[in-house]
Each structure stands twice: as C-alpha cells, then as structure tokens.
Coordinates of N, CA and C in Angstrom, one line a residue:
M1 N 104.5 -44.1 -137.4 CA 104.8 -44.5 -136.0 C 106.6 -44.1 -136.1
A2 N 107.1 -43.4 -135.3 CA 108.4 -43.4 -135.2 C 109.2 -44.5 -134.8
R3 N 110.1 -44.7 -135.5 CA 111.3 -46.0 -135.0 C 112.0 -45.6 -133.6
P4 N 112.1 -46.9 -132.7 CA 112.4 -46.8 -131.6 C 113.7 -46.0 -131.5
D5 N 114.7 -46.4 -132.3 CA 116.1 -45.9 -132.6 C 116.0 -44.2 -132.7
K6 N 115.4 -43.9 -133.6 CA 115.3 -42.5 -133.6 C 114.5 -41.7 -132.4
A7 N 113.4 -42.3 -131.9 CA 112.9 -41.7 -130.6 C 114.1 -41.6 -129.4
A8 N 114.7 -42.7 -129.4 CA 115.8 -42.8 -128.3 C 116.9 -41.6 -128.6
A9 N 117.2 -41.5 -130.1 CA 118.1 -40.5 -130.5 C 117.6 -39.0 -130.0
V10 N 116.3 -38.8 -130.4 CA 115.7 -37.6 -130.1 C 115.7 -37.2 -128.5
A11 N 115.4 -38.2 -127.8 CA 115.2 -38.2 -126.3 C 116.6 -37.7 -125.6
E12 N 117.8 -38.4 -126.3 CA 119.1 -38.2 -125.7 C 119.6 -36.8 -126.0
L13 N 119.3 -36.4 -127.3 CA 119.7 -35.2 -127.8 C 119.0 -33.9 -126.8
A14 N 117.6 -34.2 -126.8 CA 116.9 -33.4 -125.8 C 117.3 -33.2 -124.3
D15 N 117.7 -34.3 -123.9 CA 118.3 -34.2 -122.7 C 119.6 -33.5 -122.5
Q16 N 120.5 -33.7 -123.8 CA 121.9 -32.9 -123.6 C 121.5 -31.4 -123.7
F17 N 120.5 -31.0 -124.6 CA 120.1 -29.5 -124.6 C 119.5 -29.0 -123.3
R18 N 118.8 -29.8 -122.7 CA 118.4 -29.4 -121.2 C 119.6 -29.4 -120.2
S19 N 120.5 -30.3 -120.3 CA 121.6 -30.3 -119.3 C 122.6 -29.3 -119.7
S20 N 122.8 -28.8 -120.6 CA 123.9 -27.9 -121.0 C 123.6 -26.5 -120.9
N21 N 124.7 -25.7 -120.4 CA 124.7 -24.5 -120.2 C 124.7 -23.8 -121.5
A22 N 125.2 -24.1 -122.4 CA 125.3 -23.5 -123.9 C 125.3 -24.8 -124.9
A23 N 125.1 -24.4 -126.3 CA 125.2 -25.2 -127.3 C 125.5 -24.4 -128.5
V24 N 126.6 -24.9 -129.3 CA 127.0 -24.2 -130.3 C 126.9 -24.9 -131.6
L25 N 126.3 -24.6 -132.7 CA 126.0 -25.3 -134.0 C 127.1 -24.8 -134.9
T26 N 127.5 -25.9 -135.5 CA 128.8 -25.7 -136.4 C 128.4 -26.3 -137.6
E27 N 129.2 -26.0 -138.7 CA 129.0 -26.7 -140.1 C 130.6 -27.1 -140.3
Y28 N 130.7 -28.6 -140.2 CA 132.1 -29.1 -140.5 C 132.4 -29.6 -141.8
R29 N 131.7 -29.2 -142.7 CA 132.1 -29.7 -144.2 C 133.5 -29.7 -144.5
G30 N 134.2 -30.6 -144.9 CA 135.5 -30.5 -145.4 C 136.7 -30.9 -144.4
L31 N 136.1 -31.2 -143.0 CA 137.1 -31.4 -142.2 C 137.4 -33.0 -142.0
T32 N 138.5 -33.3 -141.8 CA 139.0 -34.8 -141.7 C 138.7 -35.2 -140.2
V33 N 138.5 -36.6 -140.1 CA 138.3 -37.3 -138.9 C 139.4 -36.9 -137.8
A34 N 140.6 -36.7 -138.3 CA 141.7 -36.3 -137.3 C 141.6 -34.9 -137.0
Q35 N 141.1 -33.9 -137.7 CA 140.7 -32.5 -137.6 C 139.7 -32.4 -136.6
L36 N 138.5 -33.3 -136.7 CA 137.5 -33.4 -135.8 C 137.9 -34.1 -134.2
K37 N 138.7 -34.7 -134.3 CA 139.3 -35.3 -133.2 C 140.1 -34.0 -132.4
T38 N 140.9 -33.4 -133.1 CA 141.8 -32.3 -132.7 C 140.7 -31.3 -132.0
L39 N 139.5 -31.0 -132.8 CA 138.6 -29.8 -132.3 C 137.8 -30.3 -131.1
R40 N 137.5 -31.6 -130.8 CA 137.1 -32.2 -129.7 C 137.9 -32.0 -128.5
R41 N 139.4 -32.2 -128.7 CA 140.3 -31.9 -127.6 C 140.3 -30.5 -127.2
S42 N 140.2 -29.6 -128.4 CA 140.4 -28.2 -128.0 C 139.4 -27.5 -127.4
L43 N 138.1 -28.2 -127.4 CA 137.0 -27.6 -126.5 C 137.0 -27.6 -125.2
G44 N 137.9 -28.5 -124.5 CA 137.8 -28.7 -123.1 C 137.2 -29.8 -122.6
E45 N 137.4 -30.1 -121.4 CA 136.7 -31.2 -120.7 C 135.2 -31.2 -120.8
N46 N 134.7 -29.9 -120.5 CA 133.4 -29.6 -120.3 C 132.4 -29.5 -121.2
A47 N 132.7 -29.9 -122.4 CA 132.2 -29.9 -123.6 C 132.2 -31.3 -124.5
Q48 N 131.0 -31.4 -125.2 CA 130.9 -32.5 -126.0 C 130.6 -32.2 -127.5
Y49 N 131.3 -32.5 -128.6 CA 131.0 -32.2 -129.8 C 130.4 -33.3 -130.6
A50 N 129.3 -33.3 -131.2 CA 128.6 -34.4 -131.7 C 128.1 -33.9 -133.1
V51 N 128.4 -34.9 -134.1 CA 127.8 -34.7 -135.4 C 126.4 -35.3 -135.4
V52 N 125.4 -34.4 -135.9 CA 124.2 -34.9 -135.7 C 123.3 -34.9 -136.8
K53 N 122.0 -35.5 -136.8 CA 121.2 -35.4 -138.0 C 120.1 -34.2 -137.8
N54 N 120.2 -33.4 -138.6 CA 119.4 -32.0 -138.6 C 117.9 -32.3 -138.0
T55 N 117.3 -33.1 -139.0 CA 115.7 -33.4 -138.4 C 115.6 -33.8 -136.9
L56 N 116.5 -34.7 -136.5 CA 116.3 -35.3 -135.1 C 116.7 -34.1 -134.2
T57 N 117.9 -33.5 -134.4 CA 118.1 -32.4 -133.5 C 117.2 -31.2 -133.5
K58 N 116.5 -30.9 -134.6 CA 115.6 -29.7 -134.5 C 114.4 -30.3 -133.7
I59 N 113.8 -31.6 -134.0 CA 113.0 -32.1 -132.8 C 113.4 -32.0 -131.3
A60 N 114.6 -32.4 -131.3 CA 114.9 -32.5 -129.7 C 115.0 -31.0 -129.2
A61 N 115.7 -30.1 -130.2 CA 115.8 -28.7 -129.5 C 114.6 -28.2 -129.0
N62 N 113.4 -28.3 -130.1 CA 112.1 -27.8 -129.7 C 111.5 -28.6 -128.7
E63 N 111.8 -29.9 -128.4 CA 111.2 -30.6 -127.2 C 111.9 -29.9 -125.9
A64 N 113.2 -29.6 -126.0 CA 113.9 -28.8 -124.8 C 113.6 -27.4 -124.7
G65 N 112.6 -27.0 -125.6 CA 112.0 -25.5 -125.4 C 113.0 -24.6 -126.1
I66 N 113.9 -25.0 -127.0 CA 114.8 -24.2 -127.8 C 114.1 -24.2 -129.3
T67 N 113.6 -23.2 -129.7 CA 113.0 -22.9 -130.9 C 113.9 -22.0 -131.8
S68 N 114.7 -21.2 -131.2 CA 115.5 -20.1 -131.9 C 116.5 -20.6 -132.8
L69 N 116.8 -22.1 -132.8 CA 117.8 -22.4 -133.7 C 117.3 -23.3 -134.9
D70 N 115.9 -23.1 -135.1 CA 115.4 -23.8 -136.4 C 116.0 -23.5 -137.5
D71 N 116.1 -22.5 -138.1 CA 116.6 -22.0 -139.2 C 118.1 -22.5 -139.4
Q72 N 118.9 -22.8 -138.5 CA 120.3 -23.1 -138.5 C 120.5 -24.8 -138.8
F73 N 119.3 -25.3 -138.9 CA 119.7 -26.8 -139.0 C 119.6 -27.1 -140.7
N74 N 120.9 -27.0 -141.3 CA 120.8 -27.1 -142.7 C 122.2 -27.4 -142.9
G75 N 122.4 -28.3 -143.9 CA 124.0 -28.8 -144.3 C 124.5 -29.5 -143.1
P76 N 125.7 -30.0 -143.4 CA 126.3 -30.8 -142.5 C 126.3 -30.2 -141.0
T77 N 125.7 -30.6 -139.9 CA 125.7 -29.9 -138.7 C 126.3 -30.8 -137.5
A78 N 127.1 -30.0 -136.7 CA 127.6 -30.7 -135.4 C 127.3 -29.7 -134.4
V79 N 127.0 -30.1 -133.2 CA 126.7 -29.3 -131.9 C 127.8 -29.6 -130.9
A80 N 128.1 -28.4 -130.5 CA 128.9 -28.6 -129.1 C 128.3 -28.3 -127.9
F81 N 127.8 -29.3 -127.2 CA 127.1 -29.0 -125.8 C 128.1 -28.9 -124.9
I82 N 128.0 -27.7 -124.2 CA 128.8 -27.2 -123.3 C 128.2 -27.2 -121.8
T83 N 128.7 -27.9 -120.9 CA 128.4 -28.1 -119.5 C 128.9 -27.2 -118.5
G84 N 130.1 -26.9 -118.9 CA 131.0 -25.9 -118.0 C 130.9 -24.5 -118.3
D85 N 132.2 -23.9 -118.4 CA 132.5 -22.7 -118.6 C 132.3 -22.4 -120.3
P86 N 131.2 -21.7 -120.7 CA 131.2 -21.5 -122.3 C 132.2 -20.7 -122.7
V87 N 132.9 -19.8 -122.2 CA 133.9 -19.0 -122.8 C 135.1 -19.8 -123.1
E88 N 135.4 -20.9 -122.3 CA 136.6 -21.8 -122.7 C 136.4 -22.5 -124.0
S89 N 135.0 -22.9 -124.2 CA 134.8 -23.9 -125.3 C 134.6 -23.0 -126.6
A90 N 134.2 -21.7 -126.3 CA 133.9 -20.6 -127.4 C 135.3 -20.3 -127.9
K91 N 136.2 -20.2 -127.0 CA 137.6 -20.0 -127.5 C 138.3 -21.0 -128.3
G92 N 138.0 -22.3 -127.9 CA 138.4 -23.5 -128.6 C 138.0 -23.4 -130.0
L93 N 136.5 -23.1 -130.0 CA 136.0 -23.1 -131.5 C 136.5 -22.1 -132.1
R94 N 136.4 -20.9 -131.7 CA 137.1 -19.6 -132.4 C 138.7 -20.0 -133.0
D95 N 139.5 -20.4 -132.2 CA 140.9 -20.7 -132.5 C 140.8 -21.8 -133.6
F96 N 140.1 -22.8 -133.3 CA 140.2 -24.0 -134.3 C 139.7 -23.5 -135.8
A97 N 138.6 -22.6 -135.7 CA 138.2 -22.1 -137.0 C 139.1 -21.2 -137.7
K98 N 139.9 -20.5 -136.9 CA 140.9 -19.5 -137.4 C 142.0 -20.3 -138.1
E99 N 142.4 -21.6 -137.5 CA 143.4 -22.6 -138.3 C 142.7 -23.2 -139.4
N100 N 141.2 -23.6 -139.2 CA 140.8 -24.4 -140.1 C 139.3 -23.6 -140.7
P101 N 139.6 -23.0 -141.7 CA 138.4 -22.2 -142.3 C 137.2 -23.0 -142.7
N102 N 137.3 -24.3 -142.9 CA 136.1 -25.3 -143.2 C 135.1 -25.3 -141.9
L103 N 135.5 -25.0 -140.6 CA 134.7 -24.8 -139.6 C 133.9 -23.8 -139.5
I104 N 132.7 -23.8 -139.6 CA 131.9 -22.5 -139.6 C 131.0 -22.6 -138.5
I105 N 131.0 -21.6 -137.6 CA 130.2 -21.3 -136.5 C 128.8 -21.0 -137.0
K106 N 127.8 -21.6 -136.9 CA 126.4 -20.9 -137.4 C 125.7 -20.2 -136.2
G107 N 125.8 -20.6 -135.0 CA 125.0 -19.8 -133.8 C 125.0 -20.7 -132.8
G108 N 124.0 -20.4 -131.7 CA 124.0 -21.3 -130.7 C 123.1 -20.6 -129.7
V109 N 123.0 -21.4 -128.4 CA 122.2 -20.8 -127.4 C 123.1 -20.9 -126.1
L110 N 122.7 -19.8 -125.2 CA 123.2 -19.7 -124.1 C 122.3 -19.4 -123.0
D111 N 122.1 -20.6 -122.0 CA 121.2 -20.5 -121.0 C 119.8 -20.0 -121.5
G112 N 119.6 -20.6 -122.7 CA 118.2 -20.5 -123.2 C 118.0 -19.1 -124.1
K113 N 119.0 -18.4 -124.3 CA 119.1 -17.0 -125.3 C 119.8 -17.5 -126.4
A114 N 119.3 -17.1 -127.6 CA 119.8 -17.4 -128.8 C 121.0 -16.6 -129.0
L115 N 122.1 -17.2 -129.6 CA 123.4 -16.4 -129.9 C 123.6 -16.6 -131.4
S116 N 124.0 -15.3 -132.0 CA 124.6 -15.5 -133.5 C 126.0 -15.8 -133.5
A117 N 126.5 -16.1 -134.6 CA 128.0 -16.4 -134.7 C 128.6 -15.3 -134.2
D118 N 128.4 -14.2 -134.3 CA 129.3 -12.8 -133.8 C 129.2 -12.8 -132.4
E119 N 128.2 -13.2 -131.8 CA 128.0 -13.2 -130.4 C 128.9 -14.2 -129.7
I120 N 129.0 -15.3 -130.4 CA 129.7 -16.5 -129.8 C 131.0 -16.0 -129.9
K121 N 131.6 -15.5 -131.1 CA 132.9 -14.8 -131.1 C 133.4 -13.9 -130.0
K122 N 132.4 -12.9 -129.6 CA 132.5 -12.0 -128.6 C 132.5 -12.8 -127.3
L123 N 131.6 -13.7 -127.2 CA 132.0 -14.7 -125.9 C 133.3 -15.3 -125.8
A124 N 133.8 -15.6 -126.9 CA 135.3 -16.1 -126.8 C 136.2 -15.1 -126.5
D125 N 135.9 -14.0 -126.8 CA 136.9 -13.0 -126.4 C 136.9 -12.4 -124.9
L126 N 135.9 -12.8 -124.3 CA 136.1 -12.5 -122.6 C 137.0 -13.5 -122.1
E127 N 137.4 -12.9 -121.0 CA 138.3 -13.8 -120.0 C 137.4 -14.8 -119.4
S128 N 138.0 -16.0 -119.0 CA 137.5 -17.2 -118.4 C 136.8 -16.7 -117.1
R129 N 136.0 -17.7 -116.6 CA 135.2 -17.3 -115.3 C 136.0 -17.0 -114.2
E130 N 137.3 -17.8 -114.1 CA 138.3 -17.8 -113.1 C 138.9 -16.6 -113.1
V131 N 139.5 -16.1 -114.1 CA 139.9 -14.8 -114.2 C 139.1 -13.6 -113.8
L132 N 138.0 -13.5 -114.3 CA 136.9 -12.6 -113.9 C 136.7 -12.6 -112.3
L133 N 136.4 -13.7 -112.0 CA 136.3 -13.9 -110.4 C 137.3 -13.1 -109.6
S134 N 138.7 -13.6 -110.1 CA 139.8 -13.1 -109.1 C 140.0 -11.7 -109.5
K135 N 139.5 -11.1 -110.4 CA 139.7 -9.5 -110.7 C 138.4 -9.0 -109.9
L136 N 137.5 -9.6 -109.7 CA 136.2 -9.0 -108.7 C 136.9 -9.1 -107.4
A137 N 137.4 -10.3 -106.9 CA 137.8 -10.3 -105.7 C 139.0 -9.4 -105.1
G138 N 139.9 -9.0 -106.1 CA 140.9 -8.1 -106.2 C 140.3 -6.6 -105.9
A139 N 139.3 -6.5 -106.7 CA 138.5 -5.0 -106.4 C 138.0 -5.0 -105.3
F140 N 137.3 -6.0 -104.6 CA 136.8 -6.0 -103.3 C 137.8 -5.6 -102.1
K141 N 139.0 -6.6 -102.5 CA 140.2 -6.4 -101.5 C 140.7 -4.8 -101.6
G142 N 140.6 -4.3 -102.8 CA 141.2 -2.9 -102.7 C 140.5 -2.0 -102.2
K143 N 139.1 -2.1 -102.3 CA 138.1 -1.2 -101.7 C 138.1 -1.5 -100.2
Q144 N 138.3 -2.7 -99.5 CA 138.7 -2.7 -98.2 C 139.7 -2.4 -97.7
S145 N 140.8 -2.2 -98.5 CA 142.0 -1.4 -98.0 C 141.8 -0.1 -97.9
Q146 N 141.0 0.5 -98.8 CA 140.9 1.8 -99.0 C 139.9 2.4 -97.7
T147 N 138.9 1.5 -97.6 CA 138.3 1.8 -96.5 C 138.9 1.7 -94.8
A148 N 139.7 0.6 -94.7 CA 140.4 0.5 -93.7 C 141.5 1.7 -93.3
S149 N 142.1 2.1 -94.3 CA 143.1 3.4 -94.4 C 142.3 4.6 -94.2
L150 N 140.9 4.6 -94.5 CA 140.2 5.8 -94.4 C 139.6 5.8 -92.9
L151 N 139.2 4.8 -92.4 CA 138.8 4.5 -91.0 C 140.1 4.7 -90.0
Q152 N 141.1 4.5 -90.4 CA 142.4 4.5 -89.5 C 142.8 6.1 -89.5
A153 N 142.6 6.8 -90.6 CA 143.1 8.1 -90.8 C 142.0 9.0 -89.9
L154 N 140.7 8.8 -89.8 CA 139.9 9.8 -89.1 C 140.4 9.8 -87.6
P155 N 140.6 8.9 -86.8 CA 141.1 8.8 -85.4 C 142.5 9.9 -85.3
S156 N 143.2 9.3 -86.3 CA 144.5 10.1 -85.9 C 144.5 11.4 -86.4
K157 N 143.8 11.8 -87.3 CA 143.5 13.3 -87.7 C 142.7 14.1 -86.6
F158 N 141.8 13.4 -85.9 CA 141.3 13.8 -84.7 C 142.3 14.2 -83.6
V159 N 143.1 13.2 -83.4 CA 144.0 13.5 -82.3 C 145.0 14.4 -82.8
R160 N 145.5 14.6 -84.0 CA 146.6 15.7 -84.4 C 145.5 17.2 -84.1
T161 N 144.5 17.2 -84.4 CA 143.7 18.4 -84.5 C 143.4 18.9 -82.9
A162 N 143.1 17.8 -82.3 CA 143.0 18.1 -80.7 C 144.3 18.6 -80.0
E163 N 145.4 18.0 -80.5 CA 146.6 18.4 -80.0 C 147.0 19.8 -80.4
A164 N 146.9 20.1 -81.8 CA 147.1 21.4 -82.2 C 146.3 22.6 -81.4
L165 N 144.9 22.1 -81.3 CA 144.1 23.0 -80.4 C 144.7 23.3 -78.9
R166 N 145.0 22.2 -78.3 CA 145.8 22.2 -77.0 C 147.0 23.2 -76.9
V167 N 147.6 23.0 -77.8 CA 149.0 23.9 -78.0 C 148.7 25.3 -78.3
K168 N 147.6 25.5 -79.1 CA 147.1 26.9 -79.2 C 146.6 27.5 -78.3
L169 N 145.6 26.6 -77.5 CA 145.1 27.2 -76.2 C 146.0 27.6 -75.0
A170 N 147.1 26.7 -75.0 CA 148.2 26.8 -74.1 C 149.0 28.0 -74.4
E171 N 149.3 28.3 -75.4 CA 150.1 29.5 -76.0 C 149.1 30.7 -75.5
Q172 N 147.9 30.7 -75.9 CA 147.1 32.0 -75.6 C 146.8 32.2 -74.1
G173 N 146.8 31.2 -73.4 CA 146.8 31.3 -71.9 C 148.2 31.7 -71.3
G174 N 149.3 31.4 -71.7 CA 150.4 31.7 -71.4 C 150.8 33.1 -71.7
A175 N 150.2 33.6 -72.9 CA 150.5 35.0 -73.4 C 149.8 36.2 -72.6
E176 N 148.6 35.7 -71.9 CA 147.8 36.7 -71.2 C 148.4 37.1 -70.0

C-alpha cells in the first residue's frame, strides 16, 4: 500500500499538471542553490519551478492524462509549471540555460501537446502575448483606416465625375 505522504505528493503534482498551461522538464545537475534561486526568479511570476522525484512525477503526469513525458523522467529532474504566458517562462529558461550550460531543457507539454526541447526554444523565440495582441490590434486599426479612406473616396469621386459630366454637357449645349 502506498504511503500517505507519497500519495499526497502525487495528488499535488497531478493538480499542478492539470492547472498549468504548460510544464517544462529540465535537468539541473551541477547547479547550485543560488543558481536555482536565480532561475526561479527569471521564470516570472506565473511559473513555479520544483525539483521532483521522477517516479512520483511520472505517476502524477499519467494521472493528469499526460503520457508523452514518460521517457524524460530520468536523472535529476525539475519541472517548471507555467500558469500564465508560456513564452515568458520559456524565454527565462532559454536565457538561463545560455548562461548556465548545466541546465538542460528535456522537453515539456503545452496545453496537452508534447513539446521537444527544440520546440520549447522556438516558443521562447516568439514575442510575448501582449506584443502579439498589440500587433494584431494595429493591423485591424490599419485595415479600418484603409476602409474608411476607401468609403470616403467613393462619394467624392462620384461628385467630381458628375461635375465633369455637367461641365461637358454644358459646353456641348452652348456650342450648338
């Protein structure tokens, strides 16, 4: 029978997997406590970095419906549970790994989809959600301005054409 403390740890980890938008598995072998503290700060407010036991975490991930990470639970493993913008936390991990080569990104999961280490690095190269939303809003505003200009040009062009036709008819009528 499972010990109550282990069952509680599995339940807590499973809840973290369920409530997170993303989770990134890393190997932290060779990092000092001070470096881990710096890493936790670099991930942002919406991420929790936890050193975990492989067996318990694998069981918890399976309970949460995540089976794609099973082969990555080997060696010293830590998980970054991300509840907010995954791009910000991925950038924090990528930048920290550049400065500290002992941190190895193994892989992860984003909204239930498995990610390789390379895909996490690509995620880190994206701009933040706020920047992407502001670019989208700018594009919509630009299209609105173009539409307004087009709609404004149609009546004025009609008026100019009608005036030119009136002048032409007046000249023809005066010449006869």
